[in-house]
PDB file of C-alpha atoms in Angstrom:
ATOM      1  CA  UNK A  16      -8.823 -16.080  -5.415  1.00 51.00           C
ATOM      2  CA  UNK A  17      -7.472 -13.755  -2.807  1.00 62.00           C
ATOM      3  CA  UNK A  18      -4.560 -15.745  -1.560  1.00 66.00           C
ATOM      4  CA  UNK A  19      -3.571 -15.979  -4.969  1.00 68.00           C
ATOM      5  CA  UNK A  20      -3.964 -12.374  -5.727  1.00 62.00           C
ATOM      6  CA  UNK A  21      -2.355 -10.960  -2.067  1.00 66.00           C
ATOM      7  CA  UNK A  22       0.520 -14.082  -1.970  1.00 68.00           C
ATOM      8  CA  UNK A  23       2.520 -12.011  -5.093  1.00 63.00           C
ATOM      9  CA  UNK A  24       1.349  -8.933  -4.434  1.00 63.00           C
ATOM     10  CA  UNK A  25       2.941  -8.961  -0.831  1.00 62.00           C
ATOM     11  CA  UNK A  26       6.376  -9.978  -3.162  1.00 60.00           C
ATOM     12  CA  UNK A  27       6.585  -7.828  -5.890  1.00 58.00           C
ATOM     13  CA  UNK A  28       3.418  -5.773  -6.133  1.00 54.00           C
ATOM     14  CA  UNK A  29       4.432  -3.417  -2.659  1.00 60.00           C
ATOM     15  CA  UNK A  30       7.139  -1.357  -5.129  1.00 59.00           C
ATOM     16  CA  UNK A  31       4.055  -0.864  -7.449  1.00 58.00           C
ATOM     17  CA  UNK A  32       1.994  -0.037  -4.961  1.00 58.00           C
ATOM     18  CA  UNK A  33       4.193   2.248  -3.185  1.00 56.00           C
ATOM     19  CA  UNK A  34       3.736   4.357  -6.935  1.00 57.00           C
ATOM     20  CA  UNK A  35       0.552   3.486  -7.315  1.00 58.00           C
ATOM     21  CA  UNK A  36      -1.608   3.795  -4.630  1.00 56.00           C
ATOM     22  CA  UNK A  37       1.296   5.928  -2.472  1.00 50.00           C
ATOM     23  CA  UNK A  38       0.525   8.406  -4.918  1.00 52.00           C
ATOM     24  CA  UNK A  39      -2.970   8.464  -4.793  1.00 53.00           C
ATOM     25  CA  UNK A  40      -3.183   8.155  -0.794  1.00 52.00           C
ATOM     26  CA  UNK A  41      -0.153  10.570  -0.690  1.00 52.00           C
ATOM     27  CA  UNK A  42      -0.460  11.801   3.253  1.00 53.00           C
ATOM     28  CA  UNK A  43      -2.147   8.432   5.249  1.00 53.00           C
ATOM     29  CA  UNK A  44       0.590   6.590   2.859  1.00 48.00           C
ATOM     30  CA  UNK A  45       3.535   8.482   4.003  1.00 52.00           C
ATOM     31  CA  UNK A  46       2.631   8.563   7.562  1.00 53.00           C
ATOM     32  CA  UNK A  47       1.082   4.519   7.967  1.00 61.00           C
ATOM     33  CA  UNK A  48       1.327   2.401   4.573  1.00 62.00           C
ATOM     34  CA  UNK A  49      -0.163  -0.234   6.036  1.00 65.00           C
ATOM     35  CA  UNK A  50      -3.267   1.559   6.176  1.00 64.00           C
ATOM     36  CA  UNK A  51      -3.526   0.512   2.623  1.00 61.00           C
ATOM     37  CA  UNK A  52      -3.039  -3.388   3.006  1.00 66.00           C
ATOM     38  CA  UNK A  53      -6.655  -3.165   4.866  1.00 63.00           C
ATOM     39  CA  UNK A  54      -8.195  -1.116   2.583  1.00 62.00           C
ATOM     40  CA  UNK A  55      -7.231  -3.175  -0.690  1.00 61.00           C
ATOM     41  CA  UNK A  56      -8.454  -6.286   1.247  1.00 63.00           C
ATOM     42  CA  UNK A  57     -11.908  -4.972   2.080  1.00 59.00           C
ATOM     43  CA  UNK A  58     -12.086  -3.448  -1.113  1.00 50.00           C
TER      44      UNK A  58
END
């Protein structure tokens, strides 16, 4: 379930999430943004 959720998310779900989440972690997204790749994993 998680390889096939992170397999096309790592190829066309990063522009997405660069709106999506970028927006919502605005500062730790601009200065690290992948901070985020652990925090979707874990939840």
């Amino acid at each position: 379930m998680c390889d096939k959720f992170i397999r096309p998310f790592l190829y066309y779900g990063f522009t997405p999430m660069i709106f999506g989440y970028g927006l919502y972690y605005n500062n730790e997204f601009t200065l690290n943004p992948f901070k985020l790749i652990p925090k979707i994993l874990i939840g």
